[in-house]
mmCIF file of C-alpha atoms in Angstrom:
data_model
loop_
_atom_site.group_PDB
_atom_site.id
_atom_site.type_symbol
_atom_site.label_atom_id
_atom_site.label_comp_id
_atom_site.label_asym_id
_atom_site.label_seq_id
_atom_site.Cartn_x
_atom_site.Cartn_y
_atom_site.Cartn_z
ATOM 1 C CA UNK A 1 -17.197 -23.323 20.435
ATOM 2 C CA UNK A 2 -13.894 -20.939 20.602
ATOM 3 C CA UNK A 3 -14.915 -19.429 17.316
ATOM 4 C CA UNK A 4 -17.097 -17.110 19.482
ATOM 5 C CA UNK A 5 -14.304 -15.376 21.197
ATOM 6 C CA UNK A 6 -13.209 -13.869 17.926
ATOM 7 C CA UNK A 7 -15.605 -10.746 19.330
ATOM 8 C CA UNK A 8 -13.665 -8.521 20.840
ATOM 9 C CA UNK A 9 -16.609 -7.714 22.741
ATOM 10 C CA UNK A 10 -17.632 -10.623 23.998
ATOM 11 C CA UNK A 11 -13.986 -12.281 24.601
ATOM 12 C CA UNK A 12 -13.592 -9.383 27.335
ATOM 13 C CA UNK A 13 -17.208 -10.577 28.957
ATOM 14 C CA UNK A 14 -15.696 -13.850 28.706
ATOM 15 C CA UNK A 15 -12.791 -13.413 30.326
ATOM 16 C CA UNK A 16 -14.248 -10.882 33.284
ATOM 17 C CA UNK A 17 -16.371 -13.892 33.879
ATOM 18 C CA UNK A 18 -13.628 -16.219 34.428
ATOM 19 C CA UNK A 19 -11.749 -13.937 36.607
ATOM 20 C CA UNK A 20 -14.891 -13.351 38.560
ATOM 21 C CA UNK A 21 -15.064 -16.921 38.860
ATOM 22 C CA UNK A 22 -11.679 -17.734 39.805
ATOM 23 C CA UNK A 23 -12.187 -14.842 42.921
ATOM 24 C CA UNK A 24 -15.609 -16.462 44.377
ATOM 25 C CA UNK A 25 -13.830 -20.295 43.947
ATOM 26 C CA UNK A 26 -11.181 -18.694 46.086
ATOM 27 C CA UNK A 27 -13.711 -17.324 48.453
ATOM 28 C CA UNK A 28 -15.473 -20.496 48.659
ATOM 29 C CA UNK A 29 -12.380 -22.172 50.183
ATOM 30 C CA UNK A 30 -11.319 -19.576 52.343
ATOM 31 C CA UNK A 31 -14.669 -19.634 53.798
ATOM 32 C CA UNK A 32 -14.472 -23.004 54.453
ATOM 33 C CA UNK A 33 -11.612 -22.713 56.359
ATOM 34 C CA UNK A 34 -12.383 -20.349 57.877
ATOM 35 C CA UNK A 35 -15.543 -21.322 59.338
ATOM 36 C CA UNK A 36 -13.534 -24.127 60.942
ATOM 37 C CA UNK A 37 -10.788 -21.729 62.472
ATOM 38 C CA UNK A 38 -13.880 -20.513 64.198
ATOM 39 C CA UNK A 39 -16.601 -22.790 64.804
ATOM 40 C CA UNK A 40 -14.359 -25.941 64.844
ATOM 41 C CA UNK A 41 -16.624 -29.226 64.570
ATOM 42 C CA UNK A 42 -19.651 -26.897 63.973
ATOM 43 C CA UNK A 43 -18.237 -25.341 60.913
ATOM 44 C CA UNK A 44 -20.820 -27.373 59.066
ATOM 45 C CA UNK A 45 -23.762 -25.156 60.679
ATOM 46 C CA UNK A 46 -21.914 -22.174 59.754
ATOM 47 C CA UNK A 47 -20.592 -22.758 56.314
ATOM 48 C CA UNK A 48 -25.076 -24.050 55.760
ATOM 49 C CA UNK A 49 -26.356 -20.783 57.374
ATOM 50 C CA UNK A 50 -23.816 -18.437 55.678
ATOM 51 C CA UNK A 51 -24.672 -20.442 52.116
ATOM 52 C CA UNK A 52 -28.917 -20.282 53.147
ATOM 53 C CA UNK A 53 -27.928 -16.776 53.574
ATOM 54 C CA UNK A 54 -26.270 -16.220 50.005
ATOM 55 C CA UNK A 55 -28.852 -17.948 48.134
ATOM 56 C CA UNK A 56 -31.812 -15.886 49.934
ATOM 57 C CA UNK A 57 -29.746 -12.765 49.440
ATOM 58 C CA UNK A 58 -29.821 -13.771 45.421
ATOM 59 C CA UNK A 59 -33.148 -15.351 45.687
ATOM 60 C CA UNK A 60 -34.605 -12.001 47.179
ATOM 61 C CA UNK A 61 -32.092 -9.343 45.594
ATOM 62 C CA UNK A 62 -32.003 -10.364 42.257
ATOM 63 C CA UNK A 63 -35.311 -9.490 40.706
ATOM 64 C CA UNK A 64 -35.613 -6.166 42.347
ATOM 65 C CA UNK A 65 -31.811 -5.750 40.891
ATOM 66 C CA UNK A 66 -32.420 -7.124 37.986
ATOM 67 C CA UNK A 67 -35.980 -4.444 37.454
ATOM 68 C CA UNK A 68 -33.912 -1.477 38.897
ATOM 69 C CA UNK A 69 -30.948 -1.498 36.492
ATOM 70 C CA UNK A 70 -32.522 -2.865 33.715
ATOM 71 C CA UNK A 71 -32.646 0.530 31.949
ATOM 72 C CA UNK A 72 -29.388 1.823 32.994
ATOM 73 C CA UNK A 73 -25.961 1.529 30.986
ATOM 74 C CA UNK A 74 -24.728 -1.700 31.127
ATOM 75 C CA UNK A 75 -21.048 -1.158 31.868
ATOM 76 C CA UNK A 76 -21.073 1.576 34.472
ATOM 77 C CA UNK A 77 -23.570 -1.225 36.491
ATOM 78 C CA UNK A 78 -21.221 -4.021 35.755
ATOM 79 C CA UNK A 79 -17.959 -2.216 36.807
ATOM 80 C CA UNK A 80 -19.646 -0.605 39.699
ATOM 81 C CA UNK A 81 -20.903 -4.170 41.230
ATOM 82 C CA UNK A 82 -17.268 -5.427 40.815
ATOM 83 C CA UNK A 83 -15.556 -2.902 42.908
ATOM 84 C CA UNK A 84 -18.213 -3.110 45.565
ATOM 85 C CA UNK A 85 -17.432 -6.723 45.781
ATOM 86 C CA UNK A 86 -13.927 -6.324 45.513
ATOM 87 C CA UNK A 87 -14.384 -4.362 49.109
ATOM 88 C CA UNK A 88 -16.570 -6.853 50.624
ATOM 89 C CA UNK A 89 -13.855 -9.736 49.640
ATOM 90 C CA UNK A 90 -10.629 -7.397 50.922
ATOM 91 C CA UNK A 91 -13.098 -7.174 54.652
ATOM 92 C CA UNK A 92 -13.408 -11.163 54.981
ATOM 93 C CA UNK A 93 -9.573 -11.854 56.109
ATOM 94 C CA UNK A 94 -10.114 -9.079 59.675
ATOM 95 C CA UNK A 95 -13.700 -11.266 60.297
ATOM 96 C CA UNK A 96 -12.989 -12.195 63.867
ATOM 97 C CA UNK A 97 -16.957 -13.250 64.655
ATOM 98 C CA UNK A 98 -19.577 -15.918 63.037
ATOM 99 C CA UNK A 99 -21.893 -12.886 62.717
ATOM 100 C CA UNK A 100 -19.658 -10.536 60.726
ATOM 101 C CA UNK A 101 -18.907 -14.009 58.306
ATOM 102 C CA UNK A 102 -23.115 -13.312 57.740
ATOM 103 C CA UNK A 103 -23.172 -9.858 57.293
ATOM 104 C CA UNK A 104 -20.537 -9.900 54.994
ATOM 105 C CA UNK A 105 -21.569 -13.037 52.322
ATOM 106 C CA UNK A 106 -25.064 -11.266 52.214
ATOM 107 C CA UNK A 107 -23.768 -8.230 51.039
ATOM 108 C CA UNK A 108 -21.167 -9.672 48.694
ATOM 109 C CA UNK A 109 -24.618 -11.743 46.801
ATOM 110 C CA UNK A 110 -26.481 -8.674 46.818
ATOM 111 C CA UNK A 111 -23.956 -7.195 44.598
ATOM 112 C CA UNK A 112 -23.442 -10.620 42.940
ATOM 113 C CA UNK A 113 -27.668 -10.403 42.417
ATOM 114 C CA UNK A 114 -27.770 -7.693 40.481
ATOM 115 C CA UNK A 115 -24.042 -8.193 38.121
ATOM 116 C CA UNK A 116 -25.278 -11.470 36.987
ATOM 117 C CA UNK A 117 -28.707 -10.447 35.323
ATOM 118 C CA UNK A 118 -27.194 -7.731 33.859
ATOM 119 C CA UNK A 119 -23.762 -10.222 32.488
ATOM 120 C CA UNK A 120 -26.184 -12.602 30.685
ATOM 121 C CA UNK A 121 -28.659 -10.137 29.665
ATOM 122 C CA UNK A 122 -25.472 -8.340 27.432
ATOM 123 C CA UNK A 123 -24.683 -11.564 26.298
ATOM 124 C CA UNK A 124 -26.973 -12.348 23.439
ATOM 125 C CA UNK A 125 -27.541 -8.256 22.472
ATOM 126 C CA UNK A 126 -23.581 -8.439 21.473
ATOM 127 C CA UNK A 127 -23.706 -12.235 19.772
ATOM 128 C CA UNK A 128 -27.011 -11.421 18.091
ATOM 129 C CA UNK A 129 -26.787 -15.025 16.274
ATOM 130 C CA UNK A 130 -28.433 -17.555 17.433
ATOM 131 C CA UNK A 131 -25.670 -20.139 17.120
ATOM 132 C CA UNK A 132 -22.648 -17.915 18.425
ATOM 133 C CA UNK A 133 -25.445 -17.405 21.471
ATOM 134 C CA UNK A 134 -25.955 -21.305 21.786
ATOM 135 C CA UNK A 135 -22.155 -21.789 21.899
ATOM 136 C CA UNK A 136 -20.854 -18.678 24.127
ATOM 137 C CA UNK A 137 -23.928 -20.214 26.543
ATOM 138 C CA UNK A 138 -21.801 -24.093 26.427
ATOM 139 C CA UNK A 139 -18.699 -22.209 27.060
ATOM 140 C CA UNK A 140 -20.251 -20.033 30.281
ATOM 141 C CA UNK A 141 -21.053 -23.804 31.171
ATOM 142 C CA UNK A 142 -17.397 -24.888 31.020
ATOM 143 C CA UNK A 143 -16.107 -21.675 32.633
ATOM 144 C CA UNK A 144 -18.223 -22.887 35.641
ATOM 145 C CA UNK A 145 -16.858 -26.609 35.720
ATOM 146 C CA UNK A 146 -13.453 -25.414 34.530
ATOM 147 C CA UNK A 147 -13.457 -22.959 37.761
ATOM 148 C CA UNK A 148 -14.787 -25.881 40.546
ATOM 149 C CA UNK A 149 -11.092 -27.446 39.519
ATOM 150 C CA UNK A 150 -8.794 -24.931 39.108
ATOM 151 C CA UNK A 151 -9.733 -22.366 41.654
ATOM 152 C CA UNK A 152 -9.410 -25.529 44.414
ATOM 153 C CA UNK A 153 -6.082 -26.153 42.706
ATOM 154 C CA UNK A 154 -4.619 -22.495 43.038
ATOM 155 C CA UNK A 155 -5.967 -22.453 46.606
ATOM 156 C CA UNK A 156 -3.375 -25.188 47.259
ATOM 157 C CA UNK A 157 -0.715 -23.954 46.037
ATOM 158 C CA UNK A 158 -1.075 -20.695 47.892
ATOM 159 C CA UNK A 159 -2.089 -22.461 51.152
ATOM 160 C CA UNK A 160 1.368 -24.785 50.750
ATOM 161 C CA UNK A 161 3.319 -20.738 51.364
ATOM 162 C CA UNK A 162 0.504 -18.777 53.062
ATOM 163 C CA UNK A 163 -2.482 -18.952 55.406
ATOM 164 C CA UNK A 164 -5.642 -19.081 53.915
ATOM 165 C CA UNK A 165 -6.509 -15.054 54.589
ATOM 166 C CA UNK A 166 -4.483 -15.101 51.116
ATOM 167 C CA UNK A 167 -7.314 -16.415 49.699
ATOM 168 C CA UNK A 168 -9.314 -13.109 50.067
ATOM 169 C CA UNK A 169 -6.487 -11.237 48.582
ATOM 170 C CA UNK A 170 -7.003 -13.452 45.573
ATOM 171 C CA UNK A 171 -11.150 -13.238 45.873
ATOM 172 C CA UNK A 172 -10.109 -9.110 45.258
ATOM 173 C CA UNK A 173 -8.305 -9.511 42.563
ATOM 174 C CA UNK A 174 -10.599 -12.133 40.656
ATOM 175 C CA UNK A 175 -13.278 -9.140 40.931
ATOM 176 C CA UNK A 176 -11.010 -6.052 39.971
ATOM 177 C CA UNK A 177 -9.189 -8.128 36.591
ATOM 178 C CA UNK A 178 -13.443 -8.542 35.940
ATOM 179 C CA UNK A 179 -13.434 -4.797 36.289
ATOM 180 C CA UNK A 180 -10.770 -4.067 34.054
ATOM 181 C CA UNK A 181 -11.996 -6.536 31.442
ATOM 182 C CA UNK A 182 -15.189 -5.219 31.104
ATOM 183 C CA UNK A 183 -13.749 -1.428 31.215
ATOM 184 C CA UNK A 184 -11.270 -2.303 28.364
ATOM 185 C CA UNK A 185 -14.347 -2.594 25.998
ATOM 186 C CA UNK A 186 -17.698 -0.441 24.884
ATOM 187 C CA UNK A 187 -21.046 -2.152 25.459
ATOM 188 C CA UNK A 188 -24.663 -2.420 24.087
ATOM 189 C CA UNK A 189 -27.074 -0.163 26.269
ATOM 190 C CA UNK A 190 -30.234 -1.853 26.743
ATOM 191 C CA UNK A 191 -33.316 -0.569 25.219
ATOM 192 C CA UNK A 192 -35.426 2.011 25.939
ATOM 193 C CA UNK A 193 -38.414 1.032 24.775
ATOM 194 C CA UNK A 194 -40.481 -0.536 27.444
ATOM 195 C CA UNK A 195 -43.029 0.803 29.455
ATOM 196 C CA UNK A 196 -43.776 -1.856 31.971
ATOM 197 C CA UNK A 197 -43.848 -0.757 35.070
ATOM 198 C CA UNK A 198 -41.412 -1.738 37.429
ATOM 199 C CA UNK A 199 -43.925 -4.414 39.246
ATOM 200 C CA UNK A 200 -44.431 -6.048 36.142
ATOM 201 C CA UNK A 201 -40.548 -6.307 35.220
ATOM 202 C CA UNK A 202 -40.398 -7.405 38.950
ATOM 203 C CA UNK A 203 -42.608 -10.214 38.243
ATOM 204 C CA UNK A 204 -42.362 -11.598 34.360
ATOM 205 C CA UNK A 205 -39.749 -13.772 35.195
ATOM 206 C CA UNK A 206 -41.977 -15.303 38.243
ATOM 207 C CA UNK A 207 -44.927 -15.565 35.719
ATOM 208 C CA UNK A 208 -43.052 -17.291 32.739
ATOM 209 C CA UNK A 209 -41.296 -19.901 35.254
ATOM 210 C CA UNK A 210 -45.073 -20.815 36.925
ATOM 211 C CA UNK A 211 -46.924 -20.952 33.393
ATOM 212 C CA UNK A 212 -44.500 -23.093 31.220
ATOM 213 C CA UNK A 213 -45.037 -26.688 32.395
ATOM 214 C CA UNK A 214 -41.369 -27.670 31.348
ATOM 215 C CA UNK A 215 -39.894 -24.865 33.848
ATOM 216 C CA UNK A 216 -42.221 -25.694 36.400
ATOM 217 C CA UNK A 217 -40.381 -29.179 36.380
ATOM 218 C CA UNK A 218 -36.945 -27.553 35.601
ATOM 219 C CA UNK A 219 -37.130 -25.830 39.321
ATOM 220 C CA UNK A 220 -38.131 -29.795 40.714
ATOM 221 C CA UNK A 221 -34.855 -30.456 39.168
ATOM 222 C CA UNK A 222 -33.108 -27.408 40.553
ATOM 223 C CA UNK A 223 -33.598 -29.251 44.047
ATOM 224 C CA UNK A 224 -31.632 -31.896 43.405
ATOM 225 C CA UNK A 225 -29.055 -29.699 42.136
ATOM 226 C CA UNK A 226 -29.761 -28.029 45.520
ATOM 227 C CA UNK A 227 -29.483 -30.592 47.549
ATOM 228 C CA UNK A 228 -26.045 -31.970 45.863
ATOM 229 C CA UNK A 229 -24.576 -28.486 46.287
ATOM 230 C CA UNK A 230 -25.302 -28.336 49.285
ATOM 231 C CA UNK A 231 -23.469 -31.300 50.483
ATOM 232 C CA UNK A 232 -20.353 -30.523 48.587
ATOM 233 C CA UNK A 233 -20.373 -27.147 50.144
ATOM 234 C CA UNK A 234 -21.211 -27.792 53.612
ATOM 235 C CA UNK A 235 -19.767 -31.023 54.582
ATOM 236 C CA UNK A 236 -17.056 -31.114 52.705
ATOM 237 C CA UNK A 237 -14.909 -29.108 55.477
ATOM 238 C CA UNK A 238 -16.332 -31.521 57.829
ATOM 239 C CA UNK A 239 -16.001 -34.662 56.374
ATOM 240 C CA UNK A 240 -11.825 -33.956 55.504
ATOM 241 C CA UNK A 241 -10.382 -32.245 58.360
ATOM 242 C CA UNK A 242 -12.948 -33.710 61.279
ATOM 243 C CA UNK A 243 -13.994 -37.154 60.235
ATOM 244 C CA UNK A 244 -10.581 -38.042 58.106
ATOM 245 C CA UNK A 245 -8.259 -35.493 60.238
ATOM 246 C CA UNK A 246 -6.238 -34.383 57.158
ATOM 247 C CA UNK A 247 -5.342 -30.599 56.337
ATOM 248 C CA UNK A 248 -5.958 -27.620 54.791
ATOM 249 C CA UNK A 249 -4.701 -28.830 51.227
ATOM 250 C CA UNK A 250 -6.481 -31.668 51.327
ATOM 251 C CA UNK A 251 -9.917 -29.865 51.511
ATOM 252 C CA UNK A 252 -8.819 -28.221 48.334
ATOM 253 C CA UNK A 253 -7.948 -31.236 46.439
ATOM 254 C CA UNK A 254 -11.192 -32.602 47.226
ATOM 255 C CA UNK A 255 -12.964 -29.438 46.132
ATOM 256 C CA UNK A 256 -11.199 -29.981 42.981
ATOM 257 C CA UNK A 257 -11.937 -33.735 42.525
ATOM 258 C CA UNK A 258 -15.615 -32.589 42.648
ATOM 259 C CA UNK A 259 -14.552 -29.842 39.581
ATOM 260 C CA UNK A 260 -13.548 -32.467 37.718
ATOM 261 C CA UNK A 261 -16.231 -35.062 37.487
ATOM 262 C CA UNK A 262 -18.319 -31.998 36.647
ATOM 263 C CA UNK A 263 -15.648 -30.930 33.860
ATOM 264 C CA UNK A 264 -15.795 -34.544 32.403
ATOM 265 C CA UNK A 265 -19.438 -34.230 32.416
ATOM 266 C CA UNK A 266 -19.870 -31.052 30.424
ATOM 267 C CA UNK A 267 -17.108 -32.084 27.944
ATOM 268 C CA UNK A 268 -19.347 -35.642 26.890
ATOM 269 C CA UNK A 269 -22.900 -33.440 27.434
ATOM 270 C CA UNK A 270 -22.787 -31.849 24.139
ATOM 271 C CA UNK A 271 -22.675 -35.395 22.296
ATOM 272 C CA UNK A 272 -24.972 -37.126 24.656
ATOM 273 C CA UNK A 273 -27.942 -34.275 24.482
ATOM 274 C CA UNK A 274 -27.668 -34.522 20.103
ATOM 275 C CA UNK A 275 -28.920 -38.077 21.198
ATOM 276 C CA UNK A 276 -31.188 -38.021 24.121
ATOM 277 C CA UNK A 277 -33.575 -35.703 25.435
ATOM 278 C CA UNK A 278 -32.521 -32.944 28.131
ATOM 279 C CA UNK A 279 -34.959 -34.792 30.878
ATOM 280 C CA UNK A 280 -33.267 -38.264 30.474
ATOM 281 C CA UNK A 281 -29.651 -36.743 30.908
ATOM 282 C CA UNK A 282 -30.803 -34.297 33.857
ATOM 283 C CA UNK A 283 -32.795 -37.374 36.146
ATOM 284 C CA UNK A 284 -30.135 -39.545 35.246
ATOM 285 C CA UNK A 285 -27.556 -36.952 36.646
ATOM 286 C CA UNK A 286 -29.333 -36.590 39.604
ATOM 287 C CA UNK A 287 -29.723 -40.185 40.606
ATOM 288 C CA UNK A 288 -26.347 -40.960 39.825
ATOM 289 C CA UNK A 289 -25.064 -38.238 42.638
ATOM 290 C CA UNK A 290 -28.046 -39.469 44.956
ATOM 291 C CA UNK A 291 -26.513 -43.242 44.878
ATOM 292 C CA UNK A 292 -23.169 -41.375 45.116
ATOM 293 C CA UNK A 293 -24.234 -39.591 48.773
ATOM 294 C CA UNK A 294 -26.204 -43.219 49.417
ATOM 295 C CA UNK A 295 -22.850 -45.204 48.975
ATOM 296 C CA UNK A 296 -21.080 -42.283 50.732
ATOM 297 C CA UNK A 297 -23.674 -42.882 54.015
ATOM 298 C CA UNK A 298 -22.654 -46.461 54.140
ATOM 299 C CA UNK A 299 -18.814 -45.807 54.287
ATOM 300 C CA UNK A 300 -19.822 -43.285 57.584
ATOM 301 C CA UNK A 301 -21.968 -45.912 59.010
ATOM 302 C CA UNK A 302 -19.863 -48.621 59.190
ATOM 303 C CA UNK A 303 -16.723 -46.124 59.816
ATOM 304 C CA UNK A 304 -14.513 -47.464 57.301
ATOM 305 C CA UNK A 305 -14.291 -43.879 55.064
ATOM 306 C CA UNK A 306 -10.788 -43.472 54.159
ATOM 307 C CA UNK A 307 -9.894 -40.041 51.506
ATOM 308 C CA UNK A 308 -9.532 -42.276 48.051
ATOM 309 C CA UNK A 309 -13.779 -43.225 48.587
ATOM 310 C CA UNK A 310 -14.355 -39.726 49.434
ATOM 311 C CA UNK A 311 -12.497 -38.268 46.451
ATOM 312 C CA UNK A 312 -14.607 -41.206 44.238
ATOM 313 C CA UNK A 313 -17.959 -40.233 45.585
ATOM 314 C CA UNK A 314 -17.068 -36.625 44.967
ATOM 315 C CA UNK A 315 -15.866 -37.156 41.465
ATOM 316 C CA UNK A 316 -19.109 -39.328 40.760
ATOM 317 C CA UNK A 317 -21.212 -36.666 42.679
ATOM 318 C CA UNK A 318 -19.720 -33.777 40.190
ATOM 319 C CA UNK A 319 -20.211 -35.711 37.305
ATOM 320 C CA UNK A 320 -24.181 -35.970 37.946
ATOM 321 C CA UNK A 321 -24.891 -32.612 38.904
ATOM 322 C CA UNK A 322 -23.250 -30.958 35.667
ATOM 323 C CA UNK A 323 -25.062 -33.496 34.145
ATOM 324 C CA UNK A 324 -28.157 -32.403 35.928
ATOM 325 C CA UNK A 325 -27.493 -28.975 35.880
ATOM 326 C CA UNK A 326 -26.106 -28.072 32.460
ATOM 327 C CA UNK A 327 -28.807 -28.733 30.192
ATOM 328 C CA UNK A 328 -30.823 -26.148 31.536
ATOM 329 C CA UNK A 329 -29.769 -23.395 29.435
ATOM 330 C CA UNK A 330 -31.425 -25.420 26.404
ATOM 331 C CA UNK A 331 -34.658 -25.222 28.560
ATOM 332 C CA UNK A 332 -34.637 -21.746 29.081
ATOM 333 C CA UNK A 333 -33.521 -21.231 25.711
ATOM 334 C CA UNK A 334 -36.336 -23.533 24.011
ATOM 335 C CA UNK A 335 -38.974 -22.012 26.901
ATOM 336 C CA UNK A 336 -38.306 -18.054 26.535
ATOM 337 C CA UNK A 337 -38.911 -15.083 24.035
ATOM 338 C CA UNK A 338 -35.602 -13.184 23.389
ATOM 339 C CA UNK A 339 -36.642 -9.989 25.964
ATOM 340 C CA UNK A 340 -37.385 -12.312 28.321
ATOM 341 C CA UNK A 341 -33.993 -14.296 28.120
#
């Protein structure tokens, strides 16, 4: 799998992404906290509305993004969406209203909506083999997983000497090392070949997703994804510092618990999917972190929750949705022509 990061090229990309990465795990935190320092016991509504609000920015922005820059050179986008959300990020530690928290996560997606059609589009024109491709896509998997336990695990280590407002700093400077990264190296400009119109480009992606019957189930899928997020990123705030009464730290390290059942799970994937079929391993992923949440609901009921369960369920919970999640890319992969990657 490392072989791939022999290309100069593509070992920049790679390492822009983790940066990038490590600054929105940061972010993800400091929001957290800081939708309690505001909202208090309602930080849970908060932390769901500002997250509905980042996936409907990326849900809405991203295909007109993803149509308008298509034909434009790849770098000068890339760069360009960086230090826009290296701005955004540096804003979040003078938020002093719920409102401005709003404002500011939908503009931050926007720019994250169109950088991250562009990132994986470059991806396979610079590793032009299909096998380098396969395994630069299962290391962009463990980048992800890798990042859900170590950005929780930086974020405690700067909350032990600092407040989290830090955290923003370090959401700044994930984006601007992705800046430099990418500006260190020359990339491919895409093709100027096609004459779809911009409707159509708006749209293919839309049209492939509702004709292919194994994508149409892929997005049934992405709901329980959705819905296991979601209740790591919402309640996990709630659940620590109102129902358990521990601190700041303590959200982190159970953040990070969650990072590393999902890091176990993409580590055993690549063996368990040269045996079974993607479906098997993504329902089985998905009811394993649904009798997680089930198990979970029992502890609250009967009010007998104490932090080693909640760290188990999490670890359990990221463990099934990496499993549920990961072998998606071998969908898309199996389910797509390569200009429509």
């Amino acid at each position: 799998m490392l072989s791939v990061l022999s290309d100069r090229r593509y070992r920049n990309l790679f390492l822009a992404q983790i940066s990038s990465l490590l600054g929105t795990g940061l972010a993800t935190v400091g929001l957290s906290l800081l939708a309690f320092d505001l909202a208090g016991a309602d930080a849970g509504m908060v932390l769901g509305t500002a997250f509905a609000i980042k996936m409907i920015a990326y849900v809405g922005v991203s295909p007109f993004a993803a149509a308008l820059v298509a034909p434009l050179p790849r770098r000068p986008v890339l760069i360009g969406m960086d230090l826009f959300r290296v701005l955004i990020a540096a804003m979040l530690p003078f938020v002093t209203k719920i409102w401005q928290i709003y404002v500011l996560i939908f503009l931050l997606q926007s720019a994250s909506a169109a950088f991250t059609p562009t990132f994986q589009a470059t991806i396979p024109e610079i590793l032009t083999d299909e096998e380098r491709y396969t395994k630069a896509l299962s290391l962009s998997r463990l980048a992800y997983d890798l990042e859900n336990l170590i950005s929780p695990l930086i974020a405690t280590l700067l909350l032990t000497v600092m407040t989290f407002n830090a955290l923003f700093a370090g959401t700044s400077a994930g984006f601007a090392v992705s800046a430099a990264f990418i500006l260190a190296v020359s990339l491919p400009d895409p093709a100027r070949l096609t004459a779809d119109s911009f409707a159509k480009r708006l749209l293919r992606g839309v049209r492939i997703f509702t004709r292919t019957p194994r994508l149409r189930g892929l997005m049934a899928i992405n709901m329980a994804v959705a819905a296991l997020g979601a209740q790591i990123l919402v309640n996990t705030i709630i659940v620590v510092r109102d129902t358990l009464a521990l601190g700041d730290s303590a959200v982190a390290i159970t953040l990070g618990t969650f990072g590393a059942g999902s890091m176990l799970a993409a580590l055993v994937l690549p063996g368990v999917l040269a045996r079974t079929r993607e479906r098997t391993v993504m329902i089985a992923g998905a009811l394993l972190g649904t009798l997680a949440f089930a198990g979970l609901a029992s502890f609250l009921l009967m009010g007998e929750l104490v932090w080693p369960v909640l760290l188990i369920v999490w670890f359990i919970t990221g463990f099934g949705y990496s499993a549920t999640q990961t072998p998606s890319g071998r969908l898309l992969r199996k389910s797509a022509h390569d200009r429509d990657r």
